[in-house]
Amino acid sequence: MEETFHCAKDEERLQRVGEIIDQFRLLPGALIPVLHEIQDLYGYLPEEALQVVSRELGLSMAEIYGVATFYSFFSLEPKGEHVIRVCMGTACYIKGAQGVLDRLSQELNVPVQGTTADGKFTLDATRCLGACGLAPVMTIGEKVHGRLTPNEIPKILKQMRTPAGTH
């Protein structure tokens, strides 16, 4: 029963991919907005959707992967429910971002660019989050955490794991 549900959902999403392509097909440079919409739909860029893009836009898979891997916004792998981005820019690095990143990796039991087994968290290192005055900085979704130390990480993760409204 559940497998049938997943198949139906996959079919619906692939149908939506076709609609997305139709929406942008006539625009010059349609590939980037198409990829953005597909990533919004799936949370990443799955190969089966990229094959539809290739066929419908007349682009090779190499061209599509070239664009998808060039821009750091795009992901070819599913992301966790909460994406944690640790700034590794100069200011953050000098002020201890590596220790924060290492502690996150240890606490979550995942490598950098990895996703936890339960699908809750993805850990990413990024170039700059534009909050140098708060170095070292990380974001979890839209929330910015600044002036971090490795010892603060367990408390922050505990808050993220606790359902809203419970303490």
Coordinates of N, CA, C and O in Angstrom, one line a residue:
M1 N 0.8 -1.2 0.0 CA 0.0 0.0 0.0 C 0.9 1.3 0.0 O 0.7 2.1 -0.8
E2 N 1.9 1.3 0.9 CA 2.7 2.5 1.0 C 3.5 2.7 -0.3 O 3.7 3.8 -0.7
E3 N 4.0 1.6 -0.8 CA 4.8 1.6 -2.1 C 3.9 2.2 -3.2 O 4.4 3.0 -4.0
T4 N 2.6 1.9 -3.3 CA 1.7 2.4 -4.2 C 1.6 3.9 -4.0 O 1.6 4.7 -5.0
F5 N 1.5 4.4 -2.8 CA 1.4 5.8 -2.5 C 2.6 6.5 -3.0 O 2.5 7.6 -3.6
H6 N 3.8 6.0 -2.7 CA 5.0 6.6 -3.1 C 5.1 6.7 -4.7 O 5.5 7.7 -5.2
C7 N 4.7 5.6 -5.3 CA 4.7 5.6 -6.8 C 3.8 6.7 -7.3 O 4.1 7.4 -8.3
A8 N 2.6 6.8 -6.8 CA 1.6 7.8 -7.2 C 2.2 9.2 -7.0 O 2.1 10.1 -7.8
K9 N 2.8 9.4 -5.8 CA 3.4 10.7 -5.5 C 4.5 11.1 -6.5 O 4.6 12.2 -6.9
D10 N 5.4 10.1 -6.8 CA 6.5 10.3 -7.7 C 5.9 10.7 -9.1 O 6.4 11.6 -9.8
E11 N 4.9 10.0 -9.5 CA 4.2 10.3 -10.8 C 3.7 11.7 -10.9 O 3.9 12.4 -11.8
E12 N 3.1 12.1 -9.7 CA 2.5 13.5 -9.7 C 3.6 14.5 -9.8 O 3.5 15.5 -10.4
R13 N 4.7 14.2 -9.1 CA 5.9 15.2 -9.1 C 6.5 15.2 -10.5 O 6.8 16.3 -10.9
L14 N 6.6 14.1 -11.1 CA 7.2 14.1 -12.5 C 6.3 14.8 -13.5 O 6.7 15.5 -14.4
Q15 N 5.0 14.7 -13.2 CA 4.0 15.5 -14.1 C 4.2 16.9 -13.8 O 4.2 17.7 -14.7
R16 N 4.4 17.3 -12.6 CA 4.6 18.7 -12.2 C 5.9 19.2 -12.8 O 6.0 20.4 -13.3
V17 N 7.0 18.4 -13.0 CA 8.2 18.7 -13.6 C 7.9 19.1 -15.1 O 8.4 20.2 -15.6
G18 N 7.1 18.4 -15.8 CA 6.7 18.7 -17.1 C 6.0 20.1 -17.2 O 6.2 20.9 -18.1
E19 N 5.1 20.4 -16.2 CA 4.4 21.7 -16.1 C 5.4 22.8 -15.9 O 5.3 23.9 -16.5
I20 N 6.4 22.6 -15.1 CA 7.5 23.6 -14.8 C 8.2 23.9 -16.1 O 8.5 25.0 -16.4
I21 N 8.6 22.8 -16.8 CA 9.3 23.0 -18.0 C 8.5 23.8 -19.0 O 9.0 24.8 -19.7
D22 N 7.2 23.5 -19.2 CA 6.3 24.2 -20.1 C 6.3 25.7 -19.7 O 6.2 26.6 -20.6
Q23 N 6.3 26.0 -18.4 CA 6.2 27.4 -17.9 C 7.4 28.2 -18.4 O 7.3 29.4 -18.6
F24 N 8.6 27.6 -18.4 CA 9.8 28.3 -18.7 C 10.4 28.0 -20.1 O 11.4 28.7 -20.5
R25 N 9.9 27.1 -20.8 CA 10.5 26.6 -22.0 C 10.9 27.7 -23.0 O 12.0 27.6 -23.6
L26 N 10.1 28.7 -23.2 CA 10.4 29.7 -24.2 C 11.3 30.8 -23.7 O 11.7 31.7 -24.5
L27 N 11.7 30.8 -22.5 CA 12.6 31.8 -21.9 C 14.0 31.5 -22.3 O 14.5 30.3 -22.2
P28 N 14.8 32.5 -22.7 CA 16.3 32.3 -22.8 C 16.8 31.9 -21.5 O 16.4 32.5 -20.5
G29 N 17.7 30.9 -21.4 CA 18.3 30.5 -20.1 C 17.3 29.9 -19.2 O 17.3 30.0 -18.0
A30 N 16.4 29.1 -19.8 CA 15.3 28.5 -19.0 C 15.8 27.5 -18.0 O 15.1 27.2 -17.0
L31 N 17.0 26.9 -18.2 CA 17.5 25.8 -17.3 C 17.5 26.2 -15.9 O 17.0 25.5 -15.0
I32 N 18.1 27.4 -15.5 CA 18.2 27.7 -14.1 C 16.9 27.9 -13.4 O 16.7 27.3 -12.4
P33 N 15.9 28.6 -14.0 CA 14.7 28.7 -13.3 C 14.0 27.3 -13.2 O 13.3 27.0 -12.2
V34 N 14.1 26.5 -14.2 CA 13.5 25.2 -14.2 C 14.2 24.4 -13.0 O 13.5 23.7 -12.2
L35 N 15.5 24.4 -12.9 CA 16.2 23.7 -11.8 C 15.7 24.2 -10.4 O 15.5 23.4 -9.5
H36 N 15.6 25.5 -10.3 CA 15.1 26.1 -9.0 C 13.8 25.6 -8.7 O 13.5 25.2 -7.5
E37 N 12.8 25.5 -9.6 CA 11.5 25.1 -9.3 C 11.5 23.6 -9.0 O 10.7 23.1 -8.1
I38 N 12.3 22.8 -9.7 CA 12.4 21.4 -9.4 C 12.9 21.2 -8.0 O 12.4 20.3 -7.2
Q39 N 14.0 21.9 -7.6 CA 14.5 21.8 -6.3 C 13.5 22.2 -5.2 O 13.4 21.6 -4.2
D40 N 12.7 23.2 -5.5 CA 11.6 23.6 -4.6 C 10.6 22.4 -4.4 O 10.1 22.2 -3.3
L41 N 10.4 21.7 -5.5 CA 9.4 20.6 -5.5 C 9.9 19.4 -4.7 O 9.2 18.9 -3.9
Y42 N 11.2 19.0 -4.9 CA 11.7 17.8 -4.3 C 12.6 18.1 -3.1 O 12.8 17.2 -2.3
G43 N 13.2 19.3 -3.0 CA 14.1 19.5 -2.0 C 15.6 19.3 -2.5 O 16.5 19.6 -1.8
Y44 N 15.7 18.7 -3.7 CA 17.0 18.5 -4.3 C 16.7 18.2 -5.8 O 15.5 18.3 -6.2
L45 N 17.7 17.9 -6.6 CA 17.5 17.6 -8.0 C 17.7 16.1 -8.3 O 18.8 15.7 -8.5
P46 N 16.6 15.4 -8.3 CA 16.7 13.9 -8.5 C 17.0 13.7 -10.0 O 16.6 14.4 -10.9
E47 N 17.8 12.6 -10.2 CA 18.2 12.2 -11.6 C 17.0 12.0 -12.5 O 17.0 12.5 -13.7
E48 N 15.9 11.4 -12.1 CA 14.8 11.1 -12.9 C 14.1 12.4 -13.4 O 13.7 12.5 -14.6
A49 N 14.1 13.4 -12.6 CA 13.6 14.7 -13.0 C 14.5 15.4 -14.0 O 14.1 16.0 -15.0
L50 N 15.8 15.3 -13.8 CA 16.8 15.9 -14.7 C 16.8 15.2 -16.1 O 17.0 15.8 -17.1
Q51 N 16.4 13.9 -16.1 CA 16.3 13.2 -17.4 C 15.1 13.8 -18.2 O 15.2 13.9 -19.4
V52 N 14.0 14.2 -17.5 CA 12.9 14.8 -18.1 C 13.3 16.2 -18.7 O 13.0 16.5 -19.8
V53 N 14.1 16.9 -17.9 CA 14.5 18.2 -18.3 C 15.4 18.1 -19.6 O 15.3 18.8 -20.5
S54 N 16.3 17.1 -19.6 CA 17.2 16.8 -20.7 C 16.4 16.6 -21.9 O 16.6 17.2 -23.0
R55 N 15.4 15.7 -21.8 CA 14.6 15.3 -23.0 C 13.7 16.5 -23.5 O 13.7 16.8 -24.7
E56 N 13.1 17.2 -22.6 CA 12.2 18.2 -22.9 C 12.8 19.5 -23.4 O 12.3 20.3 -24.2
L57 N 14.0 19.9 -22.9 CA 14.7 21.1 -23.3 C 15.8 20.8 -24.3 O 16.4 21.7 -24.8
G58 N 16.0 19.5 -24.6 CA 17.0 19.2 -25.6 C 18.4 19.5 -25.2 O 19.3 19.9 -26.0
L59 N 18.7 19.3 -23.9 CA 20.0 19.5 -23.3 C 20.6 18.2 -22.9 O 19.9 17.3 -22.4
S60 N 21.9 18.1 -23.0 CA 22.6 16.9 -22.5 C 22.6 16.8 -21.0 O 22.5 17.9 -20.4
M61 N 22.7 15.6 -20.5 CA 22.8 15.5 -19.0 C 24.0 16.2 -18.5 O 24.1 16.7 -17.4
A62 N 25.1 16.1 -19.3 CA 26.4 16.8 -19.0 C 26.2 18.3 -18.8 O 26.7 18.9 -17.8
E63 N 25.4 18.9 -19.7 CA 25.1 20.3 -19.6 C 24.3 20.6 -18.3 O 24.6 21.6 -17.6
I64 N 23.3 19.8 -18.0 CA 22.5 20.0 -16.9 C 23.3 19.8 -15.6 O 23.3 20.7 -14.7
Y65 N 24.1 18.8 -15.5 CA 24.9 18.5 -14.3 C 26.0 19.6 -14.2 O 26.3 20.0 -13.1
G66 N 26.5 20.1 -15.3 CA 27.5 21.2 -15.2 C 26.9 22.5 -14.5 O 27.5 23.1 -13.7
V67 N 25.6 22.8 -14.9 CA 25.0 23.9 -14.2 C 24.6 23.6 -12.8 O 24.9 24.4 -11.9
A68 N 24.1 22.4 -12.6 CA 23.7 22.0 -11.2 C 24.8 21.9 -10.2 O 24.6 22.2 -9.0
T69 N 26.0 21.6 -10.7 CA 27.1 21.5 -9.8 C 27.9 22.8 -9.7 O 28.7 23.0 -8.7
F70 N 27.8 23.7 -10.6 CA 28.5 25.0 -10.6 C 27.9 25.8 -9.5 O 28.6 26.5 -8.8
Y71 N 26.6 25.9 -9.4 CA 25.9 26.8 -8.4 C 25.7 26.0 -7.1 O 25.0 25.0 -7.1
S72 N 26.2 26.6 -6.0 CA 26.2 25.9 -4.7 C 24.7 25.8 -4.2 O 24.5 25.0 -3.3
F73 N 23.8 26.6 -4.7 CA 22.4 26.6 -4.3 C 21.8 25.2 -4.6 O 20.9 24.7 -3.9
F74 N 22.2 24.6 -5.7 CA 21.6 23.3 -6.1 C 22.2 22.2 -5.4 O 23.4 22.2 -5.1
S75 N 21.4 21.2 -5.1 CA 21.8 19.9 -4.5 C 21.4 18.7 -5.3 O 20.2 18.6 -5.7
L76 N 22.3 17.8 -5.5 CA 21.9 16.5 -6.2 C 21.6 15.4 -5.2 O 21.2 14.3 -5.6
E77 N 21.7 15.7 -3.9 CA 21.3 14.8 -2.8 C 20.2 15.4 -2.0 O 20.2 16.6 -1.8
P78 N 19.4 14.5 -1.5 CA 18.3 15.0 -0.6 C 18.9 15.7 0.7 O 19.9 15.2 1.2
K79 N 18.3 16.7 1.1 CA 18.7 17.4 2.3 C 17.8 17.0 3.5 O 16.7 16.6 3.3
G80 N 18.4 17.3 4.7 CA 17.6 17.0 5.9 C 16.5 18.0 6.1 O 16.5 19.1 5.4
E81 N 15.6 17.8 7.0 CA 14.6 18.7 7.4 C 15.2 20.1 7.8 O 14.6 21.1 7.5
H82 N 16.3 20.0 8.5 CA 16.9 21.3 9.0 C 18.3 21.3 8.4 O 19.1 20.4 8.6
V83 N 18.6 22.3 7.6 CA 20.0 22.4 7.0 C 20.8 23.4 7.8 O 20.4 24.5 8.0
I84 N 21.9 22.9 8.3 CA 22.8 23.7 9.2 C 24.0 24.1 8.3 O 24.6 23.2 7.7
R85 N 24.2 25.4 8.2 CA 25.3 25.9 7.4 C 26.2 26.6 8.3 O 25.8 27.6 9.0
V86 N 27.5 26.2 8.3 CA 28.5 26.8 9.1 C 29.4 27.7 8.2 O 29.9 27.2 7.2
C87 N 29.5 28.9 8.5 CA 30.4 29.8 7.7 C 31.8 29.5 8.0 O 32.3 29.4 9.1
M88 N 32.5 29.3 6.9 CA 34.0 29.0 6.9 C 34.8 30.2 6.3 O 35.9 30.0 5.9
G89 N 34.1 31.3 6.1 CA 34.8 32.5 5.6 C 35.9 32.9 6.5 O 36.0 32.4 7.7
T90 N 36.8 33.8 6.1 CA 37.9 34.2 6.8 C 37.6 34.6 8.3 O 38.2 34.1 9.2
A91 N 36.7 35.6 8.5 CA 36.4 36.1 9.8 C 35.9 34.9 10.7 O 36.4 34.8 11.9
C92 N 35.0 34.1 10.2 CA 34.5 33.0 11.0 C 35.6 32.0 11.3 O 35.7 31.4 12.4
Y93 N 36.4 31.7 10.3 CA 37.4 30.7 10.5 C 38.4 31.1 11.5 O 38.8 30.3 12.4
I94 N 38.8 32.4 11.5 CA 39.8 32.9 12.4 C 39.2 32.8 13.9 O 39.9 32.6 14.8
K95 N 37.9 33.0 14.0 CA 37.3 33.1 15.3 C 36.8 31.7 15.8 O 36.0 31.7 16.7
G96 N 37.1 30.6 15.1 CA 36.8 29.3 15.6 C 35.8 28.5 14.9 O 35.2 27.5 15.5
A97 N 35.4 28.8 13.7 CA 34.4 28.1 13.0 C 34.7 26.6 12.8 O 33.8 25.8 12.9
Q98 N 36.0 26.3 12.7 CA 36.3 24.9 12.5 C 35.9 24.0 13.7 O 35.4 22.9 13.6
G99 N 36.1 24.6 14.9 CA 35.7 23.9 16.1 C 34.2 23.7 16.2 O 33.7 22.6 16.7
V100 N 33.5 24.7 15.8 CA 32.0 24.6 15.8 C 31.6 23.5 14.8 O 30.7 22.7 15.1
L101 N 32.2 23.5 13.6 CA 31.8 22.5 12.6 C 32.2 21.1 13.1 O 31.4 20.2 12.9
D102 N 33.4 21.0 13.7 CA 33.8 19.7 14.2 C 32.8 19.2 15.3 O 32.4 18.0 15.3
R103 N 32.4 20.1 16.1 CA 31.4 19.7 17.2 C 30.1 19.3 16.6 O 29.5 18.3 17.1
L104 N 29.6 20.0 15.6 CA 28.4 19.7 15.0 C 28.5 18.3 14.3 O 27.6 17.4 14.5
S105 N 29.6 18.0 13.7 CA 29.8 16.7 13.0 C 29.8 15.6 14.0 O 29.2 14.6 13.8
Q106 N 30.4 15.9 15.2 CA 30.5 14.9 16.3 C 29.1 14.6 16.9 O 28.7 13.5 17.0
E107 N 28.4 15.7 17.2 CA 27.1 15.6 17.9 C 26.1 14.9 16.9 O 25.2 14.2 17.4
L108 N 26.1 15.3 15.7 CA 25.1 14.7 14.7 C 25.6 13.4 14.1 O 24.8 12.7 13.5
N109 N 26.8 13.0 14.3 CA 27.4 11.8 13.8 C 27.3 11.7 12.3 O 26.9 10.7 11.7
V110 N 27.7 12.8 11.6 CA 27.7 12.9 10.2 C 28.9 13.7 9.7 O 29.4 14.5 10.4
P111 N 29.4 13.4 8.5 CA 30.5 14.2 8.0 C 29.9 15.5 7.5 O 28.7 15.6 7.3
V112 N 30.8 16.5 7.2 CA 30.3 17.7 6.5 C 29.8 17.3 5.2 O 30.3 16.4 4.5
Q113 N 28.7 17.9 4.8 CA 27.9 17.6 3.6 C 27.0 16.4 3.8 O 26.4 15.9 2.8
G114 N 27.0 15.9 5.0 CA 26.2 14.7 5.3 C 24.8 15.0 5.9 O 24.6 16.1 6.4
T115 N 23.9 14.0 5.8 CA 22.6 14.1 6.4 C 22.4 13.0 7.4 O 22.9 11.9 7.2
T116 N 21.8 13.3 8.6 CA 21.7 12.3 9.6 C 20.8 11.2 9.1 O 19.9 11.4 8.2
A117 N 20.9 10.0 9.7 CA 20.2 8.8 9.3 C 18.7 9.0 9.4 O 17.9 8.5 8.6
D118 N 18.2 9.9 10.4 CA 16.8 10.1 10.5 C 16.3 11.2 9.6 O 15.1 11.5 9.6
G119 N 17.2 11.8 8.8 CA 16.7 12.8 7.8 C 16.4 14.2 8.4 O 15.9 15.0 7.8
K120 N 16.8 14.3 9.7 CA 16.4 15.6 10.4 C 17.4 16.7 10.1 O 17.0 17.9 10.0
F121 N 18.7 16.4 9.9 CA 19.7 17.5 9.8 C 20.7 17.2 8.6 O 21.1 16.0 8.4
T122 N 21.0 18.2 7.9 CA 22.1 18.2 6.9 C 23.1 19.2 7.4 O 22.8 20.3 7.8
L123 N 24.4 18.8 7.4 CA 25.5 19.7 7.8 C 26.3 20.1 6.6 O 26.9 19.3 5.9
D124 N 26.3 21.5 6.4 CA 27.1 22.0 5.3 C 28.1 23.1 5.8 O 27.8 23.8 6.8
A125 N 29.2 23.1 5.2 CA 30.2 24.2 5.4 C 30.0 25.1 4.2 O 29.8 24.7 3.0
T126 N 30.0 26.4 4.4 CA 29.8 27.4 3.4 C 30.8 28.5 3.4 O 31.5 28.7 4.4
R127 N 30.9 29.2 2.3 CA 32.0 30.2 2.2 C 31.7 31.4 3.1 O 32.5 31.8 3.9
C128 N 30.6 32.1 3.0 CA 30.3 33.3 3.7 C 28.8 33.4 3.9 O 28.0 33.3 2.9
L129 N 28.3 33.7 5.1 CA 26.9 33.9 5.3 C 26.6 35.4 5.5 O 25.4 35.8 5.7
G130 N 27.6 36.3 5.3 CA 27.4 37.7 5.4 C 27.1 38.3 6.7 O 26.4 39.3 6.9
A131 N 27.6 37.6 7.8 CA 27.4 38.1 9.1 C 28.7 38.1 9.9 O 28.8 37.6 11.0
C132 N 29.7 38.7 9.2 CA 31.1 38.6 9.8 C 31.2 39.2 11.2 O 32.0 38.7 12.0
G133 N 30.4 40.2 11.5 CA 30.5 40.8 12.8 C 30.0 39.9 13.9 O 30.2 40.2 15.1
L134 N 29.3 38.8 13.6 CA 28.8 37.8 14.5 C 29.7 36.6 14.5 O 29.3 35.5 15.1
A135 N 30.9 36.6 13.9 CA 31.7 35.4 13.7 C 32.0 34.8 15.1 O 32.2 35.5 16.1
P136 N 32.1 33.4 15.1 CA 31.7 32.5 14.0 C 30.2 32.3 14.0 O 29.5 32.4 15.0
V137 N 29.7 32.1 12.8 CA 28.2 32.1 12.5 C 27.8 30.7 11.9 O 28.5 30.2 11.1
M138 N 26.6 30.3 12.2 CA 25.9 29.2 11.5 C 24.5 29.6 11.4 O 23.9 30.4 12.1
T139 N 23.8 29.0 10.4 CA 22.4 29.2 10.2 C 21.8 27.8 10.3 O 22.4 26.8 9.9
I140 N 20.6 27.8 10.8 CA 19.7 26.6 10.8 C 18.4 27.1 10.2 O 17.7 27.8 10.8
G141 N 18.3 26.7 8.9 CA 17.2 27.3 8.1 C 17.4 28.8 8.0 O 18.5 29.2 7.6
E142 N 16.5 29.6 8.4 CA 16.6 31.0 8.4 C 17.1 31.6 9.7 O 17.4 32.8 9.7
K143 N 17.3 30.9 10.7 CA 17.7 31.4 12.0 C 19.3 31.5 12.0 O 20.0 30.5 11.8
V144 N 19.8 32.6 12.4 CA 21.2 32.9 12.5 C 21.7 32.7 14.0 O 21.0 33.2 14.9
H145 N 22.7 32.0 14.1 CA 23.4 31.8 15.5 C 24.8 32.4 15.3 O 25.6 31.9 14.6
G146 N 25.1 33.4 16.1 CA 26.4 34.0 16.0 C 27.2 34.0 17.3 O 26.7 33.6 18.4
R147 N 28.5 34.3 17.2 CA 29.4 34.3 18.3 C 29.4 33.0 19.0 O 29.4 32.9 20.2
L148 N 29.5 31.9 18.2 CA 29.3 30.5 18.7 C 30.6 30.0 19.3 O 31.7 30.4 18.9
T149 N 30.4 29.1 20.2 CA 31.5 28.2 20.7 C 31.1 26.8 20.5 O 29.9 26.5 20.5
P150 N 32.0 25.9 20.4 CA 31.7 24.5 20.3 C 30.8 24.0 21.4 O 29.9 23.1 21.2
N151 N 31.0 24.5 22.6 CA 30.2 24.1 23.8 C 28.7 24.4 23.7 O 27.9 23.8 24.4
E152 N 28.3 25.4 22.9 CA 26.9 25.8 22.7 C 26.1 24.8 21.8 O 24.9 24.8 21.8
I153 N 26.9 24.0 21.0 CA 26.2 23.2 20.0 C 25.2 22.2 20.6 O 24.1 22.1 20.1
P154 N 25.5 21.4 21.7 CA 24.6 20.5 22.2 C 23.2 21.2 22.6 O 22.2 20.6 22.3
K155 N 23.3 22.3 23.2 CA 22.1 23.0 23.6 C 21.2 23.5 22.4 O 20.0 23.3 22.4
I156 N 21.9 24.0 21.4 CA 21.2 24.4 20.2 C 20.5 23.2 19.5 O 19.3 23.3 19.1
L157 N 21.2 22.1 19.4 CA 20.7 20.9 18.8 C 19.5 20.3 19.6 O 18.5 19.9 19.0
K158 N 19.6 20.4 20.9 CA 18.6 19.9 21.8 C 17.3 20.7 21.5 O 16.2 20.2 21.5
Q159 N 17.4 22.1 21.4 CA 16.3 22.9 21.1 C 15.7 22.5 19.8 O 14.4 22.5 19.6
M160 N 16.5 22.2 18.8 CA 16.0 21.9 17.5 C 15.3 20.5 17.5 O 14.3 20.3 16.7
R161 N 15.7 19.6 18.3 CA 15.1 18.3 18.4 C 13.8 18.3 19.2 O 13.0 17.3 19.1
T162 N 13.6 19.3 20.1 CA 12.5 19.3 21.0 C 11.3 19.9 20.2 O 11.4 21.0 19.6
P163 N 10.2 19.1 20.1 CA 9.0 19.6 19.4 C 8.6 21.0 20.0 O 8.6 21.2 21.2
A164 N 8.1 21.9 19.1 CA 7.6 23.2 19.6 C 6.5 23.0 20.6 O 5.6 22.2 20.6
G165 N 6.6 23.8 21.7 CA 5.6 23.8 22.7 C 5.9 22.9 23.9 O 5.2 22.9 24.9
T166 N 7.0 22.0 23.7 CA 7.4 21.2 24.8 C 8.7 21.6 25.4 O 9.5 22.1 24.7
H167 N 9.0 21.3 26.6 CA 10.3 21.7 27.2 C 10.7 20.6 28.1 O 10.1 19.9 28.8

